[in-house]
mmCIF file of C-alpha atoms and ligand atoms in Angstrom:
data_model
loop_
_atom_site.group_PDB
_atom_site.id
_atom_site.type_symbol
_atom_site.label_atom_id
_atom_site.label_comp_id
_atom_site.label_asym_id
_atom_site.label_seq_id
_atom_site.Cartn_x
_atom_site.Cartn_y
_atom_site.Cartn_z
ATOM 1 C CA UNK A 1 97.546 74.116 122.814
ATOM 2 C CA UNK A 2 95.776 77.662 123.460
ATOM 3 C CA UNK A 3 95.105 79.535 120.351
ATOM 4 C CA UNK A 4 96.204 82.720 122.123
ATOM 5 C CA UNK A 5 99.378 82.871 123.333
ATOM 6 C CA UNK A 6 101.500 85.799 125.331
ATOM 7 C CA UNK A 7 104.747 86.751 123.547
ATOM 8 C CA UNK A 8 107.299 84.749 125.022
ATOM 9 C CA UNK A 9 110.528 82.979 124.164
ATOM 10 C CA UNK A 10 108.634 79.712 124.011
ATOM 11 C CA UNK A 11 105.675 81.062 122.066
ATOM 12 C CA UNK A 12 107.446 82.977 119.475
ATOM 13 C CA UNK A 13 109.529 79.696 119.181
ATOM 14 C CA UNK A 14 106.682 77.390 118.464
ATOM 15 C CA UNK A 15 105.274 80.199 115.925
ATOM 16 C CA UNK A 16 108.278 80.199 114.266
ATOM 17 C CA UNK A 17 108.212 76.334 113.928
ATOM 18 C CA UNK A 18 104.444 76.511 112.883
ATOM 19 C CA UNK A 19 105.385 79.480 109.778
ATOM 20 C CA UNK A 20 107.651 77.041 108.748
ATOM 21 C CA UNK A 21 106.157 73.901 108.630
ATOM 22 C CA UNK A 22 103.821 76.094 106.429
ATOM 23 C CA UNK A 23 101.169 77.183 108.903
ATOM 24 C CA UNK A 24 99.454 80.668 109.754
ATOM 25 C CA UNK A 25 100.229 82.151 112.850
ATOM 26 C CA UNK A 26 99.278 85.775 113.405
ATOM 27 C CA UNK A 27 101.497 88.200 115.142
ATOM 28 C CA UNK A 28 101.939 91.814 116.269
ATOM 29 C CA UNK A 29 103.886 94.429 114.462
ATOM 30 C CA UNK A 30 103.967 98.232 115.739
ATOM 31 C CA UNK A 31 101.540 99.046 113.164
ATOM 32 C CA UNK A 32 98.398 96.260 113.205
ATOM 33 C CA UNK A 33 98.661 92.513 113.957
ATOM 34 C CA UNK A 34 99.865 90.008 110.821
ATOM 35 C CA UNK A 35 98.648 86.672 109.462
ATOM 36 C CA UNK A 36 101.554 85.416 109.194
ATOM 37 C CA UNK A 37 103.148 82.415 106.549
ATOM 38 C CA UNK A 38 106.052 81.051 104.815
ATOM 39 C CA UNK A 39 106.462 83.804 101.847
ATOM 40 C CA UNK A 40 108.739 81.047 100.075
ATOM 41 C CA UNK A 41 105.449 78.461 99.989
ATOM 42 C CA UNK A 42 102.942 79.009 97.831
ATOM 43 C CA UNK A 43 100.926 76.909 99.166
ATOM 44 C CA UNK A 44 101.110 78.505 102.999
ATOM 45 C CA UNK A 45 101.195 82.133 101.412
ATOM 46 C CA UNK A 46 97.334 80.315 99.217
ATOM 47 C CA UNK A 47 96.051 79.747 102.816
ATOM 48 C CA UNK A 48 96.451 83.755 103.661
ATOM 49 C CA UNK A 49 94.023 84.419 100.551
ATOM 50 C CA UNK A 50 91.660 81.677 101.852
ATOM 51 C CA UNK A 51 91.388 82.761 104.778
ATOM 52 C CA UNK A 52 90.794 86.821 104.492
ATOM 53 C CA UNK A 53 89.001 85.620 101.303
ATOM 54 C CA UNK A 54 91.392 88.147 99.539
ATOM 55 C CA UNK A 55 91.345 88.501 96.211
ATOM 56 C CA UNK A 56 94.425 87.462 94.822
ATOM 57 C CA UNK A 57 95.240 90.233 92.637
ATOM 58 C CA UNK A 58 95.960 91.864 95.631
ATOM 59 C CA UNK A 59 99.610 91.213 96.511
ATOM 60 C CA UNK A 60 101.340 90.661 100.335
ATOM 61 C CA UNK A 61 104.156 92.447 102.363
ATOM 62 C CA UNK A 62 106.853 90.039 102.818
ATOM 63 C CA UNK A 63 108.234 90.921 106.739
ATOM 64 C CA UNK A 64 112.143 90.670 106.923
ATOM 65 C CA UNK A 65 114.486 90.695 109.953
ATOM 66 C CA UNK A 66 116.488 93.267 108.609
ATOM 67 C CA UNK A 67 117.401 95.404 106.012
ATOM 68 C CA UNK A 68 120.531 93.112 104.664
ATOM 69 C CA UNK A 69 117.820 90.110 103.801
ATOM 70 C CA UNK A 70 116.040 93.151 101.186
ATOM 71 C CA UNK A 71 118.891 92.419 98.831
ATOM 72 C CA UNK A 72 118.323 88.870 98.427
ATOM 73 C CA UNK A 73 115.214 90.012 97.423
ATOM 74 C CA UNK A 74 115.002 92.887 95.537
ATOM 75 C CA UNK A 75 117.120 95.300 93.974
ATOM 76 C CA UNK A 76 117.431 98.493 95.534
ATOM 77 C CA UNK A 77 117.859 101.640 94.069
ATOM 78 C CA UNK A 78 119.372 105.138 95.213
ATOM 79 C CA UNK A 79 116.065 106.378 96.897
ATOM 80 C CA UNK A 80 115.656 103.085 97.996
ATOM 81 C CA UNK A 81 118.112 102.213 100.115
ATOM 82 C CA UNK A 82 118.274 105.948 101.421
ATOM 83 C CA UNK A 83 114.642 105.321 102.756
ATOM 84 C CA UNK A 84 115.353 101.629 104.086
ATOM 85 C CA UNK A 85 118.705 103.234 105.996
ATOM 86 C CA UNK A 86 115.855 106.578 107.313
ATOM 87 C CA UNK A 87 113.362 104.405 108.407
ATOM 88 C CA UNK A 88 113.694 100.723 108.894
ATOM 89 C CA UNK A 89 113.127 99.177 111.275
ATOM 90 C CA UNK A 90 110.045 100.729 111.335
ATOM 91 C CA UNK A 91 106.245 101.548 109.644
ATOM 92 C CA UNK A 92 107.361 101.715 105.697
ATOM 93 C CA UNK A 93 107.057 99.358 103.059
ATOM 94 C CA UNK A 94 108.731 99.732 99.726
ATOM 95 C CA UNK A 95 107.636 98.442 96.536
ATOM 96 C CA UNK A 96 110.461 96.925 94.783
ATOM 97 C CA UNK A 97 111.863 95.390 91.431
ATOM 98 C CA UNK A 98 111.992 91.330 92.226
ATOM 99 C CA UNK A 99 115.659 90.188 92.300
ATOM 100 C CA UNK A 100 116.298 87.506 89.557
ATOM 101 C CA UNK A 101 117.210 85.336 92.017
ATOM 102 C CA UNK A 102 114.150 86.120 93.969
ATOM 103 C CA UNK A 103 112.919 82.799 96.004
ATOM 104 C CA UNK A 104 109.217 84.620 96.868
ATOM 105 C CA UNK A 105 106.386 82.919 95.705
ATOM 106 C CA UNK A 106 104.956 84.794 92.472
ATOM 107 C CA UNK A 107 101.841 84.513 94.551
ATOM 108 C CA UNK A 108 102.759 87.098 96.835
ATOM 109 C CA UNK A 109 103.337 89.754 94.313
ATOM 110 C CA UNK A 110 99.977 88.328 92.601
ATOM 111 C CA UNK A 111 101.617 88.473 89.387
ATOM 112 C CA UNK A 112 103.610 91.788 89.523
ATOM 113 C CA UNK A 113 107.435 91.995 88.839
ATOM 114 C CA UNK A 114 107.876 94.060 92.295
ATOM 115 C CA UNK A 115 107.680 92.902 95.668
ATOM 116 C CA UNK A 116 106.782 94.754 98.774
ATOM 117 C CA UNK A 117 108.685 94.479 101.957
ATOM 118 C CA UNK A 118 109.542 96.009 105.335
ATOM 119 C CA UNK A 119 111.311 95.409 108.345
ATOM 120 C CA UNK A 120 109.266 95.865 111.216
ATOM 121 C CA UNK A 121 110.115 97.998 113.804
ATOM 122 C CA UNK A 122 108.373 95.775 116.913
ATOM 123 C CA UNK A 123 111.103 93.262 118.402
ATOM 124 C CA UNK A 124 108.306 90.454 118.988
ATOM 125 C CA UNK A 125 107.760 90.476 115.220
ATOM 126 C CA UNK A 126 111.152 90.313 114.209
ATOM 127 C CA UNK A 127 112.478 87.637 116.819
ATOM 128 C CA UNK A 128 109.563 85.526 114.798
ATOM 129 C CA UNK A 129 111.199 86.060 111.824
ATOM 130 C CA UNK A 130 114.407 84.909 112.966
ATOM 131 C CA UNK A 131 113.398 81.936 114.913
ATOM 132 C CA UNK A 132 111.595 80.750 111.488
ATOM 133 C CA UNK A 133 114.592 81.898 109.629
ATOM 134 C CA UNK A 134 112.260 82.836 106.543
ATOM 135 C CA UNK A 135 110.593 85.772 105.494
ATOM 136 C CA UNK A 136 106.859 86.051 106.007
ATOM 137 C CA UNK A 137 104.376 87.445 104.083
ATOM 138 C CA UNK A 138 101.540 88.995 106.399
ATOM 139 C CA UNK A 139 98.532 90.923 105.399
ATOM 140 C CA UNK A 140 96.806 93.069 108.505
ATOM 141 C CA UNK A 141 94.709 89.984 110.252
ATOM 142 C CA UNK A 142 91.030 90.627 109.766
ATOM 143 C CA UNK A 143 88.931 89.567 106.815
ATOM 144 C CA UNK A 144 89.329 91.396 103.666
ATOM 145 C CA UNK A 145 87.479 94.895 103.304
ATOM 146 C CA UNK A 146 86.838 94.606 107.087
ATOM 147 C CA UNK A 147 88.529 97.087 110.047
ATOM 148 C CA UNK A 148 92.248 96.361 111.015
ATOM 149 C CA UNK A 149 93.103 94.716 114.395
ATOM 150 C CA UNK A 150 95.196 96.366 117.088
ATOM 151 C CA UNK A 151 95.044 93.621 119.545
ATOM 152 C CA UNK A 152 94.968 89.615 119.947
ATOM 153 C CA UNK A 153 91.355 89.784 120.356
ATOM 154 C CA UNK A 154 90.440 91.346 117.782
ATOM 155 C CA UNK A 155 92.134 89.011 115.389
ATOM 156 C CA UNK A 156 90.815 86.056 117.156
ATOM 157 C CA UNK A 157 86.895 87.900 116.645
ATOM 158 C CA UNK A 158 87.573 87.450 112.629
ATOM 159 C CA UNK A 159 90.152 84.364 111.948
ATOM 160 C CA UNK A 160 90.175 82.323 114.578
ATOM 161 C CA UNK A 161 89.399 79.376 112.999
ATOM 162 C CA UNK A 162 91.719 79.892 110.247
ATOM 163 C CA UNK A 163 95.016 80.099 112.354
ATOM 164 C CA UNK A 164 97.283 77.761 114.095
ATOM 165 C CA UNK A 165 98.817 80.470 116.543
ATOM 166 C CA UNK A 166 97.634 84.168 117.851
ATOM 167 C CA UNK A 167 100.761 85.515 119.448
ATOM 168 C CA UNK A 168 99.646 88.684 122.062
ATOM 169 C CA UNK A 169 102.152 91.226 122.261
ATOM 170 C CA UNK A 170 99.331 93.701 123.746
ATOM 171 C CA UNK A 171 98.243 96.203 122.154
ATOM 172 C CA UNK A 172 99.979 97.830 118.662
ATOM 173 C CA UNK A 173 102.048 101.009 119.367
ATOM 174 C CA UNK A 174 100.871 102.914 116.056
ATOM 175 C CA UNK A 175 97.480 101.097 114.748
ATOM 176 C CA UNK A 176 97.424 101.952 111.779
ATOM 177 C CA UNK A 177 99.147 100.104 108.777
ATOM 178 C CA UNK A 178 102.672 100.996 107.097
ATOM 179 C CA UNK A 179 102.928 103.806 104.314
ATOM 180 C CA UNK A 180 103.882 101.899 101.358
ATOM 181 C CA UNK A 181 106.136 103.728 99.100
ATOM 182 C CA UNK A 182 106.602 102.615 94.787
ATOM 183 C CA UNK A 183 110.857 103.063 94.943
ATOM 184 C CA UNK A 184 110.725 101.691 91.453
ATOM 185 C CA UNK A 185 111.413 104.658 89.518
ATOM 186 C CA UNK A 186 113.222 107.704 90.209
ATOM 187 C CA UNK A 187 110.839 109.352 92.158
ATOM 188 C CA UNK A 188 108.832 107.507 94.691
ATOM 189 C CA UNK A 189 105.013 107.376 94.452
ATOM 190 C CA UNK A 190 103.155 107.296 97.800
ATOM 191 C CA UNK A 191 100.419 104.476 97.410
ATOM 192 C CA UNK A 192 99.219 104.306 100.788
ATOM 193 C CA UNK A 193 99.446 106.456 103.499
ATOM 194 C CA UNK A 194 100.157 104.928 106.919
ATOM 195 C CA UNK A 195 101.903 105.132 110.083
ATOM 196 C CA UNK A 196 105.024 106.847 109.007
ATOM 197 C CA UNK A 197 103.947 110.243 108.033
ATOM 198 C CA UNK A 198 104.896 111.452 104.235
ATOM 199 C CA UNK A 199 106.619 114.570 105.943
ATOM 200 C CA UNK A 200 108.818 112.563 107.299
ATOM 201 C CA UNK A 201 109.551 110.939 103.775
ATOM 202 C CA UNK A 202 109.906 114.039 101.642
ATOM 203 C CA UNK A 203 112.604 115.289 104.676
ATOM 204 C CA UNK A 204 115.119 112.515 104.433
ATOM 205 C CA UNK A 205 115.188 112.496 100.818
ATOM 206 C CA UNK A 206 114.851 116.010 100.339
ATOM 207 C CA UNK A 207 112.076 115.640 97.960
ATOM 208 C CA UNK A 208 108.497 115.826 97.517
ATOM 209 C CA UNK A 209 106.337 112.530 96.726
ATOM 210 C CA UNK A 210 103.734 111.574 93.877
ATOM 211 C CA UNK A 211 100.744 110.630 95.801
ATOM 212 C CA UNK A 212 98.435 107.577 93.967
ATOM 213 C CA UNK A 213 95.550 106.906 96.181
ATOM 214 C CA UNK A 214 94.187 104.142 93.893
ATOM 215 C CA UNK A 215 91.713 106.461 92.284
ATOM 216 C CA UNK A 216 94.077 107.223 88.989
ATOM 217 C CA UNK A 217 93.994 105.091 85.898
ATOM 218 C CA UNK A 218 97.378 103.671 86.366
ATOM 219 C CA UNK A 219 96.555 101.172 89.643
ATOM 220 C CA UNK A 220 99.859 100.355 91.319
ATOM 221 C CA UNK A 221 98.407 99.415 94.694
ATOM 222 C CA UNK A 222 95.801 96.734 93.231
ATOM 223 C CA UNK A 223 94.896 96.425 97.461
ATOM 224 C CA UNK A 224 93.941 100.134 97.702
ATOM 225 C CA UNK A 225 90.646 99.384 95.354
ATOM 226 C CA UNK A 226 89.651 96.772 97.809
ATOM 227 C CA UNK A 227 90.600 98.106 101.047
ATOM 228 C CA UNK A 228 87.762 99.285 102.941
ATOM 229 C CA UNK A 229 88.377 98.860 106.417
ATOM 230 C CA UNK A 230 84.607 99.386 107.181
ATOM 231 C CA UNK A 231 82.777 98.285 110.196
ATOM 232 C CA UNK A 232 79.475 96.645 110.000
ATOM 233 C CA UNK A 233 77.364 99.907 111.500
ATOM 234 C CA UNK A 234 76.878 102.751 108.803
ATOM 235 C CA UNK A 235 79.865 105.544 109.208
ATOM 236 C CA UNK A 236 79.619 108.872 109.239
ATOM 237 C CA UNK A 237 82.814 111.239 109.032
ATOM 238 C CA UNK A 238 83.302 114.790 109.667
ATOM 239 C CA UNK A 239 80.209 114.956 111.815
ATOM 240 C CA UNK A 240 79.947 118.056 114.411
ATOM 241 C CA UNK A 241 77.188 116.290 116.426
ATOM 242 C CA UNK A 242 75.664 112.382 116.856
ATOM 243 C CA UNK A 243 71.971 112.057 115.107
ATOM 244 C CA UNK A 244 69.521 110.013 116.904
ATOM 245 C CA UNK A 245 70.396 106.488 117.299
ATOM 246 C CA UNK A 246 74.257 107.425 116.537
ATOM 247 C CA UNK A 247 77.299 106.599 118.842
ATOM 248 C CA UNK A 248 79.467 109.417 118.358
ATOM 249 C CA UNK A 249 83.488 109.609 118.164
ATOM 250 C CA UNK A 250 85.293 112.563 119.494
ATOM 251 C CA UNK A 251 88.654 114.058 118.880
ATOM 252 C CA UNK A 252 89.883 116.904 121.087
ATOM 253 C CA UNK A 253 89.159 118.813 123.810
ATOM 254 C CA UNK A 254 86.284 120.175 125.233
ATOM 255 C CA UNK A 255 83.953 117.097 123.706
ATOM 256 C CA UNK A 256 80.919 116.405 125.763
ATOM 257 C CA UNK A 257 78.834 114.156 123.906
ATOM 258 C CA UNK A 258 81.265 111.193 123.091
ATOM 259 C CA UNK A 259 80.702 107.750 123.749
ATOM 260 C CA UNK A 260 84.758 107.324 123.029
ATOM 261 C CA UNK A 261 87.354 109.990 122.681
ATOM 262 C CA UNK A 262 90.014 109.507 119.917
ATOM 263 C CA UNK A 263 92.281 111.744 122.061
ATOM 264 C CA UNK A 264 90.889 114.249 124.389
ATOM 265 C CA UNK A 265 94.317 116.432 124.438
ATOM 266 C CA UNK A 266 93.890 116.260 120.096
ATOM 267 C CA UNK A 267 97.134 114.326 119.836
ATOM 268 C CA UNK A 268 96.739 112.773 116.559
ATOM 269 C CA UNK A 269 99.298 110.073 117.317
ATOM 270 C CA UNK A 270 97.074 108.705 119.995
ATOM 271 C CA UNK A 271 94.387 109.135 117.899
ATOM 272 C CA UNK A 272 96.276 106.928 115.608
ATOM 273 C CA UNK A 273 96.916 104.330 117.939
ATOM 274 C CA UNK A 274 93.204 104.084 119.823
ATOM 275 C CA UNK A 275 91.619 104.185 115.954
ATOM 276 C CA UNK A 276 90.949 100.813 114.894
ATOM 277 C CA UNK A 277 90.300 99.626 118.644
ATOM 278 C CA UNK A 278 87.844 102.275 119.099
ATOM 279 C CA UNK A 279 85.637 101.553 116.074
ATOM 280 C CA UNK A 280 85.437 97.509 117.029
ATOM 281 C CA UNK A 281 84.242 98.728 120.405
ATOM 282 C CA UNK A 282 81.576 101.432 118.650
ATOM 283 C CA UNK A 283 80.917 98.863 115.692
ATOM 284 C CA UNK A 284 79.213 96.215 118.825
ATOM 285 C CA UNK A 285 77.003 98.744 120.363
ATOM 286 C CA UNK A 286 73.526 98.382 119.927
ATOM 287 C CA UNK A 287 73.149 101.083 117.295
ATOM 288 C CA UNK A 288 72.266 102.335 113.912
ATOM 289 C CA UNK A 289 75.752 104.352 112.945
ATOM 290 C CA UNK A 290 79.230 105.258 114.274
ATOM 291 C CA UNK A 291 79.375 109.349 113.485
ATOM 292 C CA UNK A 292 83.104 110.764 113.516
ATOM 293 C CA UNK A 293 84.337 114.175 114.486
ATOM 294 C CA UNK A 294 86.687 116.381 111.963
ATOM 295 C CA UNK A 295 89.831 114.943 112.367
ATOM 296 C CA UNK A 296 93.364 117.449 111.176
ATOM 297 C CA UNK A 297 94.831 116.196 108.368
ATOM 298 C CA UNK A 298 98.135 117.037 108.682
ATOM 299 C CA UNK A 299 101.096 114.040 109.860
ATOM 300 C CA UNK A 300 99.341 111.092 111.084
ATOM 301 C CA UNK A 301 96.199 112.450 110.642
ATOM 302 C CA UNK A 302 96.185 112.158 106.599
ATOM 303 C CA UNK A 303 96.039 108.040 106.996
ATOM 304 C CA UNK A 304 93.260 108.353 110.005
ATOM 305 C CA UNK A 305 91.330 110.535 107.572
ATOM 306 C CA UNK A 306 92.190 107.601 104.497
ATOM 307 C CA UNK A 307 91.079 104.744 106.604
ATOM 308 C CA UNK A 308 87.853 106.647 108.096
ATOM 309 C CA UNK A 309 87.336 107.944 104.227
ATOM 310 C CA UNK A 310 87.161 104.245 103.034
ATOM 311 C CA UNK A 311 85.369 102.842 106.047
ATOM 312 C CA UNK A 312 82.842 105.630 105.381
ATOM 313 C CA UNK A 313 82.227 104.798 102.013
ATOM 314 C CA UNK A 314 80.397 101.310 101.523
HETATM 315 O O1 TXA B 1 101.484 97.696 108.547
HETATM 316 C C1 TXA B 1 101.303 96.911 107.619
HETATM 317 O O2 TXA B 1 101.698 97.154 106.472
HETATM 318 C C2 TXA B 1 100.577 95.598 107.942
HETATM 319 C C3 TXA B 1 101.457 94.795 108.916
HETATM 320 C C4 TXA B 1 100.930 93.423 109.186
HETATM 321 O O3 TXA B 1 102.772 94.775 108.435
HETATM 322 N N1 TXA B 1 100.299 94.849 106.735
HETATM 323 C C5 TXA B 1 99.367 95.274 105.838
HETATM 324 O O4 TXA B 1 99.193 94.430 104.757
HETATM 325 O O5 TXA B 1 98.734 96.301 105.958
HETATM 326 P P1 TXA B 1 97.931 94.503 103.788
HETATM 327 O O6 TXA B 1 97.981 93.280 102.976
HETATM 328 O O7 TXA B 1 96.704 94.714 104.588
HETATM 329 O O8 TXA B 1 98.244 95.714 102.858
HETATM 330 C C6 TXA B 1 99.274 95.647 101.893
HETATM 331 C C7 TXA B 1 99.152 96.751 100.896
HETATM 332 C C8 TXA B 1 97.984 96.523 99.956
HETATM 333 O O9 TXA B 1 97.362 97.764 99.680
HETATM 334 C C9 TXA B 1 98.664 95.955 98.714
HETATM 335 O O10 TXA B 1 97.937 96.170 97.526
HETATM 336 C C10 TXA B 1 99.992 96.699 98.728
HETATM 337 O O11 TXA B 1 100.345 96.772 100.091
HETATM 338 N N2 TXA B 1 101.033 95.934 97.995
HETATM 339 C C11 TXA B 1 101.620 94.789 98.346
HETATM 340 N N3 TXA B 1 102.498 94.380 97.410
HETATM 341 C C12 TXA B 1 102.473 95.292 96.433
HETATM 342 C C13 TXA B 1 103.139 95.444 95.170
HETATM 343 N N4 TXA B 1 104.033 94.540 94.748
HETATM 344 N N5 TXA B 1 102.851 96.525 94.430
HETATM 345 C C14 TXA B 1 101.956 97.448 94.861
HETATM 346 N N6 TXA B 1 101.288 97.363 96.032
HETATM 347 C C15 TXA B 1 101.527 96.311 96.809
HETATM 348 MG MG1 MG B 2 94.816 95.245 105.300
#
């Protein structure tokens, strides 16, 4: 059977057998492609860690069909379930008290009494879901510490011996990973900022957000320490102009000197979306560094400027 497979009712059929016979099978999602397994097996949700060589204090995102699966789950509080109703399906994940009942392995929270999950907002990922009629744990699909993948490709460049199935829904519609929210206490903590902007957030609940970006004492987001998202050239960030032996990466208008444009118009949403893509293509150049333009950090542009922070910073 080809390792890459187009998203179709037979594909996402035999990927939803493979998940639960306990194999990986990567998938898309609006935000960056999964590597997908059984959340409920703790010996398919070991073969994720293997694989990325994660460490496994770093806990999963279980991927649900919909909302009504959350409170077999997890229990759900006010803000909580105002934010699942605002925004799923879609980019957010929420950090959650485990249910009692909760049938998750303990791996997947690696040893926390919360569990994070989201509905995803792309129809090929959920219509997995369904047809394996479990929920699936998924970390982005590319090694740990290494850059995010957008497409099929990409996925297969870093794990392709490690998984049974890569199902190509084309390229991801955001490409950058889910904002994952802490709805544990009364106010929720932002612990990573993704795809669904923290405006956004603060309007439907009519209130502002904690930010932890991993740097405080207190570490909620044990992944945030690790994540580095880094290519394997040097980066440079906020750069006005390449130095010799640079490929450069432009945002806006009026940018001559650019080997690749983020978005010549300076939409940060497509600037989102052509991110991650745009760095593998930079990161196989014959080289010595990738140097990125200023990039607004307002909406979107707050996670571009996280992700090119951390792949900046080796
Ligand atoms: O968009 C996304 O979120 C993608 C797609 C595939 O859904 N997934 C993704 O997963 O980005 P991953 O493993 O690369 O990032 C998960 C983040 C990590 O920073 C992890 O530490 C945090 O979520 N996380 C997971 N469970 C948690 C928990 N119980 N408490 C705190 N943080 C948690
Ligand atoms: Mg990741």
């Amino acid at each position: 059977m080809k390792l890459i497979r187009k998203v179709t009712k037979t594909s996402i059929f035999s990927g939803g057998q493979l998940l639960a016979r306990g194999n990986l099978v990567a998938f898309p999602t609006e935000t960056v492609y999964g590597l997908g397994a059984n959340a409920n097996d703790s010996r398919a949700v070991a073969k994720i860690f293997a694989a990325k060589n994660r460490p496994s204090f770093n806990p999963l995102i279980v991927h649900l069909s919909d909302q009504d699966e959350a409170y077999r789950h997890a229990v759900l509080n006010r803000s909580a379930k105002a934010l699942a109703d605002a925004f799923w399906p879609g980019p957010l994940t929420l950090i959650l008290p485990r249910h009692e009942r909760c049938g998750i392995s303990p791996l997947v929270s690696a040893g926390l009494d919360t569990v994070a999950l989201r509905v995803p907002a792309s129809a090929d990922a959920r219509r997995l879901i369904t047809a394996a009629r479990i929920p699936i744990a998924a970390p982005s699909a590319n090694l740990s510490g290494r850059l995010s993948p957008t497409c099929a490709e990409h996925v297969a460049k870093q794990l392709k011996r490690h998984v049974s199935l890569i199902l190509d829904g084309g390229p991801c519609d955001i490409g950058l990973e889910s904002t994952v929210v802490d709805v544990t206490k009364n106010i929720p903590v932002i612990l990573r900022p993704g795809g669904l902007p923290s405006e956004r957030i603060e309007q439907a609940i009519g209130q502002k957000l904690l930010t932890d970006n991993g740097t405080s004492t207190d570490i909620k987001s044990p992944g945030m320490l690790v994540n580095h998202y880094a290519p394997s050239l040097a980066l440079r960030i906020n750069a006005q102009n390449p130095r010799p032996g640079e490929v450069f990466l432009g945002f806006g208008k009026d940018v001559i000197n650019a080997d690749l444009n983020l978005s010549p118009t300076g939409d940060l949403l497509e600037a989102a979306a052509n991110l991650f893509a745009y760095l593998h293509r930079l990161d196989s150049m014959p080289a010595k560094g990738i140097a990125v333009m200023p990039i607004p950090t307002e909406a979107i542009g707050w996670a571009i400027n996280d992700r090119l922070k951390r792949a900046a910073c080796r």
